[in-house]
Amino acid sequence: MEISSLVVSAAPGQRGAVRGALEEVPGLEVHGEDGNGRFVVTLEDGEGYRVVDSITMLQAMAGVMAVGLVYTYCDDGFETAEANHGNESA
């Protein structure tokens, strides 16, 4: 499991287009917007896609000026522990 928080900055006049495009990125959730084209987002990996792939998609997105990584967390053991939790006997 990997979760990252980023700030995505849209070019002037591109805020609406970028906002719409963000909705299409797998594992992305918009948490805030400052009205000047900066979005606070989180990315989470999932079945068939990774956070790094979604970040690359953001960097190549039309209307995006910058993508800044704020925080990232990775815990490969979480999924193993979660899967094993259901196998515990009482």
PDB file of N, CA and C in Angstrom:
ATOM      1  N   MET A   1       0.848  -1.172   0.000  1.00  0.00           N
ATOM      2  CA  MET A   1       0.000   0.000   0.000  1.00  0.00           C
ATOM      3  C   MET A   1       0.891   1.233   0.000  1.00  0.00           C
ATOM      4  N   GLU A   2       0.613   2.148  -0.907  1.00  0.00           N
ATOM      5  CA  GLU A   2       1.317   3.425  -0.952  1.00  0.00           C
ATOM      6  C   GLU A   2       0.287   4.535  -1.052  1.00  0.00           C
ATOM      7  N   ILE A   3       0.491   5.572  -0.244  1.00  0.00           N
ATOM      8  CA  ILE A   3      -0.362   6.758  -0.266  1.00  0.00           C
ATOM      9  C   ILE A   3       0.550   7.967  -0.332  1.00  0.00           C
ATOM     10  N   SER A   4       0.225   8.904  -1.216  1.00  0.00           N
ATOM     11  CA  SER A   4       1.014  10.124  -1.347  1.00  0.00           C
ATOM     12  C   SER A   4       0.091  11.325  -1.386  1.00  0.00           C
ATOM     13  N   SER A   5       0.599  12.448  -0.867  1.00  0.00           N
ATOM     14  CA  SER A   5      -0.104  13.716  -0.921  1.00  0.00           C
ATOM     15  C   SER A   5       0.696  14.659  -1.808  1.00  0.00           C
ATOM     16  N   LEU A   6      -0.010  15.394  -2.659  1.00  0.00           N
ATOM     17  CA  LEU A   6       0.648  16.279  -3.607  1.00  0.00           C
ATOM     18  C   LEU A   6      -0.109  17.592  -3.738  1.00  0.00           C
ATOM     19  N   VAL A   7       0.599  18.607  -4.252  1.00  0.00           N
ATOM     20  CA  VAL A   7      -0.022  19.850  -4.674  1.00  0.00           C
ATOM     21  C   VAL A   7       0.140  19.919  -6.185  1.00  0.00           C
ATOM     22  N   VAL A   8      -0.972  20.059  -6.886  1.00  0.00           N
ATOM     23  CA  VAL A   8      -0.976  20.164  -8.343  1.00  0.00           C
ATOM     24  C   VAL A   8      -1.342  21.600  -8.692  1.00  0.00           C
ATOM     25  N   SER A   9      -0.487  22.259  -9.483  1.00  0.00           N
ATOM     26  CA  SER A   9      -0.716  23.653  -9.876  1.00  0.00           C
ATOM     27  C   SER A   9      -1.123  23.724 -11.338  1.00  0.00           C
ATOM     28  N   ALA A  10      -2.283  24.340 -11.583  1.00  0.00           N
ATOM     29  CA  ALA A  10      -2.787  24.499 -12.944  1.00  0.00           C
ATOM     30  C   ALA A  10      -2.302  25.820 -13.526  1.00  0.00           C
ATOM     31  N   ALA A  11      -2.118  25.837 -14.838  1.00  0.00           N
ATOM     32  CA  ALA A  11      -1.750  27.064 -15.542  1.00  0.00           C
ATOM     33  C   ALA A  11      -2.917  28.051 -15.466  1.00  0.00           C
ATOM     34  N   PRO A  12      -2.625  29.349 -15.535  1.00  0.00           N
ATOM     35  CA  PRO A  12      -3.709  30.343 -15.516  1.00  0.00           C
ATOM     36  C   PRO A  12      -4.751  30.039 -16.598  1.00  0.00           C
ATOM     37  N   GLY A  13      -6.001  30.093 -16.219  1.00  0.00           N
ATOM     38  CA  GLY A  13      -7.089  29.832 -17.145  1.00  0.00           C
ATOM     39  C   GLY A  13      -7.379  28.360 -17.388  1.00  0.00           C
ATOM     40  N   GLN A  14      -6.642  27.473 -16.751  1.00  0.00           N
ATOM     41  CA  GLN A  14      -6.809  26.035 -16.968  1.00  0.00           C
ATOM     42  C   GLN A  14      -7.382  25.305 -15.753  1.00  0.00           C
ATOM     43  N   ARG A  15      -7.762  26.050 -14.728  1.00  0.00           N
ATOM     44  CA  ARG A  15      -8.218  25.451 -13.478  1.00  0.00           C
ATOM     45  C   ARG A  15      -9.360  24.460 -13.688  1.00  0.00           C
ATOM     46  N   GLY A  16     -10.381  24.844 -14.432  1.00  0.00           N
ATOM     47  CA  GLY A  16     -11.534  23.970 -14.655  1.00  0.00           C
ATOM     48  C   GLY A  16     -11.178  22.712 -15.427  1.00  0.00           C
ATOM     49  N   ALA A  17     -10.360  22.877 -16.457  1.00  0.00           N
ATOM     50  CA  ALA A  17      -9.955  21.724 -17.266  1.00  0.00           C
ATOM     51  C   ALA A  17      -9.111  20.755 -16.453  1.00  0.00           C
ATOM     52  N   VAL A  18      -8.207  21.300 -15.646  1.00  0.00           N
ATOM     53  CA  VAL A  18      -7.358  20.443 -14.815  1.00  0.00           C
ATOM     54  C   VAL A  18      -8.205  19.737 -13.765  1.00  0.00           C
ATOM     55  N   ARG A  19      -9.127  20.454 -13.163  1.00  0.00           N
ATOM     56  CA  ARG A  19     -10.006  19.839 -12.152  1.00  0.00           C
ATOM     57  C   ARG A  19     -10.746  18.638 -12.749  1.00  0.00           C
ATOM     58  N   GLY A  20     -11.277  18.801 -13.938  1.00  0.00           N
ATOM     59  CA  GLY A  20     -11.972  17.702 -14.605  1.00  0.00           C
ATOM     60  C   GLY A  20     -11.052  16.535 -14.913  1.00  0.00           C
ATOM     61  N   ALA A  21      -9.835  16.842 -15.349  1.00  0.00           N
ATOM     62  CA  ALA A  21      -8.872  15.788 -15.680  1.00  0.00           C
ATOM     63  C   ALA A  21      -8.415  15.042 -14.428  1.00  0.00           C
ATOM     64  N   LEU A  22      -8.321  15.743 -13.304  1.00  0.00           N
ATOM     65  CA  LEU A  22      -7.913  15.097 -12.053  1.00  0.00           C
ATOM     66  C   LEU A  22      -8.890  13.992 -11.663  1.00  0.00           C
ATOM     67  N   GLU A  23     -10.162  14.212 -11.949  1.00  0.00           N
ATOM     68  CA  GLU A  23     -11.197  13.231 -11.599  1.00  0.00           C
ATOM     69  C   GLU A  23     -10.996  11.897 -12.325  1.00  0.00           C
ATOM     70  N   GLU A  24     -10.229  11.911 -13.415  1.00  0.00           N
ATOM     71  CA  GLU A  24     -10.022  10.709 -14.221  1.00  0.00           C
ATOM     72  C   GLU A  24      -8.783   9.910 -13.820  1.00  0.00           C
ATOM     73  N   VAL A  25      -7.977  10.427 -12.915  1.00  0.00           N
ATOM     74  CA  VAL A  25      -6.729   9.760 -12.530  1.00  0.00           C
ATOM     75  C   VAL A  25      -7.033   8.661 -11.513  1.00  0.00           C
ATOM     76  N   PRO A  26      -6.623   7.424 -11.788  1.00  0.00           N
ATOM     77  CA  PRO A  26      -6.895   6.314 -10.865  1.00  0.00           C
ATOM     78  C   PRO A  26      -6.278   6.553  -9.484  1.00  0.00           C
ATOM     79  N   GLY A  27      -7.070   6.332  -8.454  1.00  0.00           N
ATOM     80  CA  GLY A  27      -6.579   6.435  -7.088  1.00  0.00           C
ATOM     81  C   GLY A  27      -6.435   7.849  -6.559  1.00  0.00           C
ATOM     82  N   LEU A  28      -6.884   8.862  -7.322  1.00  0.00           N
ATOM     83  CA  LEU A  28      -6.723  10.257  -6.906  1.00  0.00           C
ATOM     84  C   LEU A  28      -7.988  10.785  -6.254  1.00  0.00           C
ATOM     85  N   GLU A  29      -7.792  11.538  -5.182  1.00  0.00           N
ATOM     86  CA  GLU A  29      -8.896  12.231  -4.525  1.00  0.00           C
ATOM     87  C   GLU A  29      -8.481  13.677  -4.293  1.00  0.00           C
ATOM     88  N   VAL A  30      -9.338  14.623  -4.691  1.00  0.00           N
ATOM     89  CA  VAL A  30      -9.074  16.045  -4.472  1.00  0.00           C
ATOM     90  C   VAL A  30      -9.598  16.405  -3.088  1.00  0.00           C
ATOM     91  N   HIS A  31      -8.720  16.981  -2.256  1.00  0.00           N
ATOM     92  CA  HIS A  31      -9.113  17.341  -0.892  1.00  0.00           C
ATOM     93  C   HIS A  31      -9.318  18.833  -0.713  1.00  0.00           C
ATOM     94  N   GLY A  32      -8.765  19.634  -1.620  1.00  0.00           N
ATOM     95  CA  GLY A  32      -8.922  21.067  -1.488  1.00  0.00           C
ATOM     96  C   GLY A  32      -8.409  21.801  -2.709  1.00  0.00           C
ATOM     97  N   GLU A  33      -8.869  23.050  -2.822  1.00  0.00           N
ATOM     98  CA  GLU A  33      -8.464  23.912  -3.923  1.00  0.00           C
ATOM     99  C   GLU A  33      -8.443  25.335  -3.386  1.00  0.00           C
ATOM    100  N   ASP A  34      -7.425  26.097  -3.791  1.00  0.00           N
ATOM    101  CA  ASP A  34      -7.311  27.452  -3.255  1.00  0.00           C
ATOM    102  C   ASP A  34      -7.969  28.521  -4.122  1.00  0.00           C
ATOM    103  N   GLY A  35      -8.571  28.151  -5.245  1.00  0.00           N
ATOM    104  CA  GLY A  35      -9.211  29.129  -6.114  1.00  0.00           C
ATOM    105  C   GLY A  35      -8.259  29.769  -7.108  1.00  0.00           C
ATOM    106  N   ASN A  36      -6.970  29.539  -6.937  1.00  0.00           N
ATOM    107  CA  ASN A  36      -5.952  30.074  -7.845  1.00  0.00           C
ATOM    108  C   ASN A  36      -5.313  28.975  -8.684  1.00  0.00           C
ATOM    109  N   GLY A  37      -5.919  27.809  -8.705  1.00  0.00           N
ATOM    110  CA  GLY A  37      -5.412  26.726  -9.534  1.00  0.00           C
ATOM    111  C   GLY A  37      -4.501  25.750  -8.833  1.00  0.00           C
ATOM    112  N   ARG A  38      -4.442  25.808  -7.514  1.00  0.00           N
ATOM    113  CA  ARG A  38      -3.649  24.816  -6.767  1.00  0.00           C
ATOM    114  C   ARG A  38      -4.602  23.851  -6.075  1.00  0.00           C
ATOM    115  N   PHE A  39      -4.324  22.563  -6.279  1.00  0.00           N
ATOM    116  CA  PHE A  39      -5.162  21.504  -5.733  1.00  0.00           C
ATOM    117  C   PHE A  39      -4.352  20.652  -4.766  1.00  0.00           C
ATOM    118  N   VAL A  40      -4.934  20.316  -3.638  1.00  0.00           N
ATOM    119  CA  VAL A  40      -4.337  19.363  -2.705  1.00  0.00           C
ATOM    120  C   VAL A  40      -4.997  18.024  -2.995  1.00  0.00           C
ATOM    121  N   VAL A  41      -4.166  17.041  -3.341  1.00  0.00           N
ATOM    122  CA  VAL A  41      -4.696  15.731  -3.716  1.00  0.00           C
ATOM    123  C   VAL A  41      -3.954  14.627  -2.977  1.00  0.00           C
ATOM    124  N   THR A  42      -4.603  13.476  -2.880  1.00  0.00           N
ATOM    125  CA  THR A  42      -3.918  12.264  -2.434  1.00  0.00           C
ATOM    126  C   THR A  42      -4.035  11.232  -3.540  1.00  0.00           C
ATOM    127  N   LEU A  43      -3.026  10.392  -3.600  1.00  0.00           N
ATOM    128  CA  LEU A  43      -2.997   9.271  -4.530  1.00  0.00           C
ATOM    129  C   LEU A  43      -2.801   7.999  -3.726  1.00  0.00           C
ATOM    130  N   GLU A  44      -3.524   6.971  -4.102  1.00  0.00           N
ATOM    131  CA  GLU A  44      -3.368   5.665  -3.463  1.00  0.00           C
ATOM    132  C   GLU A  44      -3.269   4.617  -4.558  1.00  0.00           C
ATOM    133  N   ASP A  45      -2.324   3.685  -4.401  1.00  0.00           N
ATOM    134  CA  ASP A  45      -2.202   2.645  -5.418  1.00  0.00           C
ATOM    135  C   ASP A  45      -3.349   1.648  -5.287  1.00  0.00           C
ATOM    136  N   GLY A  46      -3.560   0.895  -6.337  1.00  0.00           N
ATOM    137  CA  GLY A  46      -4.648  -0.070  -6.349  1.00  0.00           C
ATOM    138  C   GLY A  46      -4.396  -1.143  -7.384  1.00  0.00           C
ATOM    139  N   GLU A  47      -5.385  -1.959  -7.588  1.00  0.00           N
ATOM    140  CA  GLU A  47      -5.292  -3.060  -8.548  1.00  0.00           C
ATOM    141  C   GLU A  47      -5.046  -2.513  -9.956  1.00  0.00           C
ATOM    142  N   GLY A  48      -3.880  -2.808 -10.510  1.00  0.00           N
ATOM    143  CA  GLY A  48      -3.576  -2.418 -11.877  1.00  0.00           C
ATOM    144  C   GLY A  48      -2.938  -1.060 -12.063  1.00  0.00           C
ATOM    145  N   TYR A  49      -2.715  -0.307 -10.997  1.00  0.00           N
ATOM    146  CA  TYR A  49      -2.042   0.984 -11.127  1.00  0.00           C
ATOM    147  C   TYR A  49      -1.246   1.284  -9.864  1.00  0.00           C
ATOM    148  N   ARG A  50      -0.177   2.068 -10.053  1.00  0.00           N
ATOM    149  CA  ARG A  50       0.689   2.444  -8.935  1.00  0.00           C
ATOM    150  C   ARG A  50       0.709   3.958  -8.798  1.00  0.00           C
ATOM    151  N   VAL A  51       1.044   4.435  -7.619  1.00  0.00           N
ATOM    152  CA  VAL A  51       1.117   5.868  -7.366  1.00  0.00           C
ATOM    153  C   VAL A  51       2.082   6.535  -8.337  1.00  0.00           C
ATOM    154  N   VAL A  52       3.231   5.915  -8.571  1.00  0.00           N
ATOM    155  CA  VAL A  52       4.224   6.522  -9.459  1.00  0.00           C
ATOM    156  C   VAL A  52       3.660   6.703 -10.869  1.00  0.00           C
ATOM    157  N   ASP A  53       2.829   5.787 -11.331  1.00  0.00           N
ATOM    158  CA  ASP A  53       2.206   5.917 -12.650  1.00  0.00           C
ATOM    159  C   ASP A  53       1.232   7.097 -12.679  1.00  0.00           C
ATOM    160  N   SER A  54       0.487   7.270 -11.604  1.00  0.00           N
ATOM    161  CA  SER A  54      -0.459   8.382 -11.528  1.00  0.00           C
ATOM    162  C   SER A  54       0.268   9.721 -11.455  1.00  0.00           C
ATOM    163  N   ILE A  55       1.405   9.776 -10.755  1.00  0.00           N
ATOM    164  CA  ILE A  55       2.194  11.010 -10.696  1.00  0.00           C
ATOM    165  C   ILE A  55       2.717  11.357 -12.088  1.00  0.00           C
ATOM    166  N   THR A  56       3.199  10.363 -12.811  1.00  0.00           N
ATOM    167  CA  THR A  56       3.670  10.590 -14.182  1.00  0.00           C
ATOM    168  C   THR A  56       2.536  11.119 -15.053  1.00  0.00           C
ATOM    169  N   MET A  57       1.339  10.582 -14.868  1.00  0.00           N
ATOM    170  CA  MET A  57       0.169  11.044 -15.611  1.00  0.00           C
ATOM    171  C   MET A  57      -0.121  12.514 -15.298  1.00  0.00           C
ATOM    172  N   LEU A  58      -0.022  12.890 -14.017  1.00  0.00           N
ATOM    173  CA  LEU A  58      -0.257  14.280 -13.620  1.00  0.00           C
ATOM    174  C   LEU A  58       0.760  15.216 -14.261  1.00  0.00           C
ATOM    175  N   GLN A  59       2.029  14.818 -14.266  1.00  0.00           N
ATOM    176  CA  GLN A  59       3.084  15.659 -14.821  1.00  0.00           C
ATOM    177  C   GLN A  59       2.894  15.903 -16.316  1.00  0.00           C
ATOM    178  N   ALA A  60       2.312  14.939 -17.016  1.00  0.00           N
ATOM    179  CA  ALA A  60       2.112  15.062 -18.463  1.00  0.00           C
ATOM    180  C   ALA A  60       0.755  15.676 -18.824  1.00  0.00           C
ATOM    181  N   MET A  61      -0.083  15.937 -17.833  1.00  0.00           N
ATOM    182  CA  MET A  61      -1.440  16.411 -18.069  1.00  0.00           C
ATOM    183  C   MET A  61      -1.444  17.827 -18.647  1.00  0.00           C
ATOM    184  N   ALA A  62      -2.257  18.033 -19.682  1.00  0.00           N
ATOM    185  CA  ALA A  62      -2.400  19.360 -20.278  1.00  0.00           C
ATOM    186  C   ALA A  62      -2.926  20.342 -19.235  1.00  0.00           C
ATOM    187  N   GLY A  63      -2.310  21.510 -19.163  1.00  0.00           N
ATOM    188  CA  GLY A  63      -2.748  22.550 -18.241  1.00  0.00           C
ATOM    189  C   GLY A  63      -2.088  22.511 -16.880  1.00  0.00           C
ATOM    190  N   VAL A  64      -1.309  21.468 -16.594  1.00  0.00           N
ATOM    191  CA  VAL A  64      -0.623  21.365 -15.300  1.00  0.00           C
ATOM    192  C   VAL A  64       0.753  22.011 -15.412  1.00  0.00           C
ATOM    193  N   MET A  65       1.017  22.968 -14.520  1.00  0.00           N
ATOM    194  CA  MET A  65       2.318  23.640 -14.498  1.00  0.00           C
ATOM    195  C   MET A  65       3.318  22.915 -13.617  1.00  0.00           C
ATOM    196  N   ALA A  66       2.850  22.395 -12.478  1.00  0.00           N
ATOM    197  CA  ALA A  66       3.768  21.763 -11.530  1.00  0.00           C
ATOM    198  C   ALA A  66       3.026  20.743 -10.683  1.00  0.00           C
ATOM    199  N   VAL A  67       3.783  19.729 -10.264  1.00  0.00           N
ATOM    200  CA  VAL A  67       3.285  18.709  -9.342  1.00  0.00           C
ATOM    201  C   VAL A  67       4.317  18.606  -8.230  1.00  0.00           C
ATOM    202  N   GLY A  68       3.901  18.899  -7.008  1.00  0.00           N
ATOM    203  CA  GLY A  68       4.824  18.851  -5.877  1.00  0.00           C
ATOM    204  C   GLY A  68       4.442  17.758  -4.898  1.00  0.00           C
ATOM    205  N   LEU A  69       5.375  16.851  -4.654  1.00  0.00           N
ATOM    206  CA  LEU A  69       5.152  15.785  -3.682  1.00  0.00           C
ATOM    207  C   LEU A  69       5.322  16.360  -2.281  1.00  0.00           C
ATOM    208  N   VAL A  70       4.313  16.196  -1.447  1.00  0.00           N
ATOM    209  CA  VAL A  70       4.345  16.711  -0.081  1.00  0.00           C
ATOM    210  C   VAL A  70       4.689  15.601   0.904  1.00  0.00           C
ATOM    211  N   TYR A  71       4.082  14.443   0.731  1.00  0.00           N
ATOM    212  CA  TYR A  71       4.246  13.349   1.691  1.00  0.00           C
ATOM    213  C   TYR A  71       3.983  12.037   0.975  1.00  0.00           C
ATOM    214  N   THR A  72       4.715  11.009   1.374  1.00  0.00           N
ATOM    215  CA  THR A  72       4.434   9.675   0.852  1.00  0.00           C
ATOM    216  C   THR A  72       4.615   8.644   1.959  1.00  0.00           C
ATOM    217  N   TYR A  73       3.794   7.624   1.939  1.00  0.00           N
ATOM    218  CA  TYR A  73       3.839   6.561   2.932  1.00  0.00           C
ATOM    219  C   TYR A  73       3.699   5.236   2.200  1.00  0.00           C
ATOM    220  N   CYS A  74       4.547   4.303   2.544  1.00  0.00           N
ATOM    221  CA  CYS A  74       4.504   2.983   1.926  1.00  0.00           C
ATOM    222  C   CYS A  74       4.601   1.929   3.022  1.00  0.00           C
ATOM    223  N   ASP A  75       3.692   0.968   2.996  1.00  0.00           N
ATOM    224  CA  ASP A  75       3.694  -0.112   3.973  1.00  0.00           C
ATOM    225  C   ASP A  75       3.308  -1.400   3.269  1.00  0.00           C
ATOM    226  N   ASP A  76       4.310  -2.107   2.776  1.00  0.00           N
ATOM    227  CA  ASP A  76       4.043  -3.366   2.089  1.00  0.00           C
ATOM    228  C   ASP A  76       3.508  -4.424   3.039  1.00  0.00           C
ATOM    229  N   GLY A  77       3.838  -4.339   4.317  1.00  0.00           N
ATOM    230  CA  GLY A  77       3.380  -5.313   5.295  1.00  0.00           C
ATOM    231  C   GLY A  77       1.921  -5.169   5.651  1.00  0.00           C
ATOM    232  N   PHE A  78       1.333  -4.006   5.388  1.00  0.00           N
ATOM    233  CA  PHE A  78      -0.063  -3.762   5.733  1.00  0.00           C
ATOM    234  C   PHE A  78      -0.982  -4.739   5.020  1.00  0.00           C
ATOM    235  N   GLU A  79      -0.756  -4.929   3.718  1.00  0.00           N
ATOM    236  CA  GLU A  79      -1.615  -5.823   2.956  1.00  0.00           C
ATOM    237  C   GLU A  79      -1.476  -7.262   3.432  1.00  0.00           C
ATOM    238  N   THR A  80      -0.266  -7.670   3.786  1.00  0.00           N
ATOM    239  CA  THR A  80      -0.036  -9.021   4.282  1.00  0.00           C
ATOM    240  C   THR A  80      -0.744  -9.218   5.617  1.00  0.00           C
ATOM    241  N   ALA A  81      -0.614  -8.256   6.509  1.00  0.00           N
ATOM    242  CA  ALA A  81      -1.262  -8.349   7.817  1.00  0.00           C
ATOM    243  C   ALA A  81      -2.777  -8.353   7.667  1.00  0.00           C
ATOM    244  N   GLU A  82      -3.281  -7.521   6.748  1.00  0.00           N
ATOM    245  CA  GLU A  82      -4.721  -7.456   6.531  1.00  0.00           C
ATOM    246  C   GLU A  82      -5.244  -8.790   5.983  1.00  0.00           C
ATOM    247  N   ALA A  83      -4.511  -9.404   5.070  1.00  0.00           N
ATOM    248  CA  ALA A  83      -4.916 -10.690   4.496  1.00  0.00           C
ATOM    249  C   ALA A  83      -4.866 -11.794   5.546  1.00  0.00           C
ATOM    250  N   ASN A  84      -3.858 -11.760   6.402  1.00  0.00           N
ATOM    251  CA  ASN A  84      -3.712 -12.783   7.436  1.00  0.00           C
ATOM    252  C   ASN A  84      -4.726 -12.624   8.558  1.00  0.00           C
ATOM    253  N   HIS A  85      -5.246 -11.424   8.741  1.00  0.00           N
ATOM    254  CA  HIS A  85      -6.199 -11.165   9.814  1.00  0.00           C
ATOM    255  C   HIS A  85      -7.431 -12.071   9.683  1.00  0.00           C
ATOM    256  N   GLY A  86      -7.883 -12.290   8.466  1.00  0.00           N
ATOM    257  CA  GLY A  86      -9.053 -13.136   8.244  1.00  0.00           C
ATOM    258  C   GLY A  86      -8.775 -14.612   8.457  1.00  0.00           C
ATOM    259  N   ASN A  87      -7.486 -14.989   8.515  1.00  0.00           N
ATOM    260  CA  ASN A  87      -7.120 -16.395   8.675  1.00  0.00           C
ATOM    261  C   ASN A  87      -6.850 -16.784  10.123  1.00  0.00           C
ATOM    262  N   GLU A  88      -6.978 -15.843  11.044  1.00  0.00           N
ATOM    263  CA  GLU A  88      -6.709 -16.136  12.455  1.00  0.00           C
ATOM    264  C   GLU A  88      -7.842 -16.977  13.028  1.00  0.00           C
ATOM    265  N   SER A  89      -7.484 -17.936  13.853  1.00  0.00           N
ATOM    266  CA  SER A  89      -8.521 -18.742  14.504  1.00  0.00           C
ATOM    267  C   SER A  89      -8.784 -18.188  15.893  1.00  0.00           C
ATOM    268  N   ALA A  90     -10.010 -18.301  16.339  1.00  0.00           N
ATOM    269  CA  ALA A  90     -10.404 -17.744  17.638  1.00  0.00           C
ATOM    270  C   ALA A  90     -10.063 -18.662  18.772  1.00  0.00           C
TER     271      ALA A  90
END
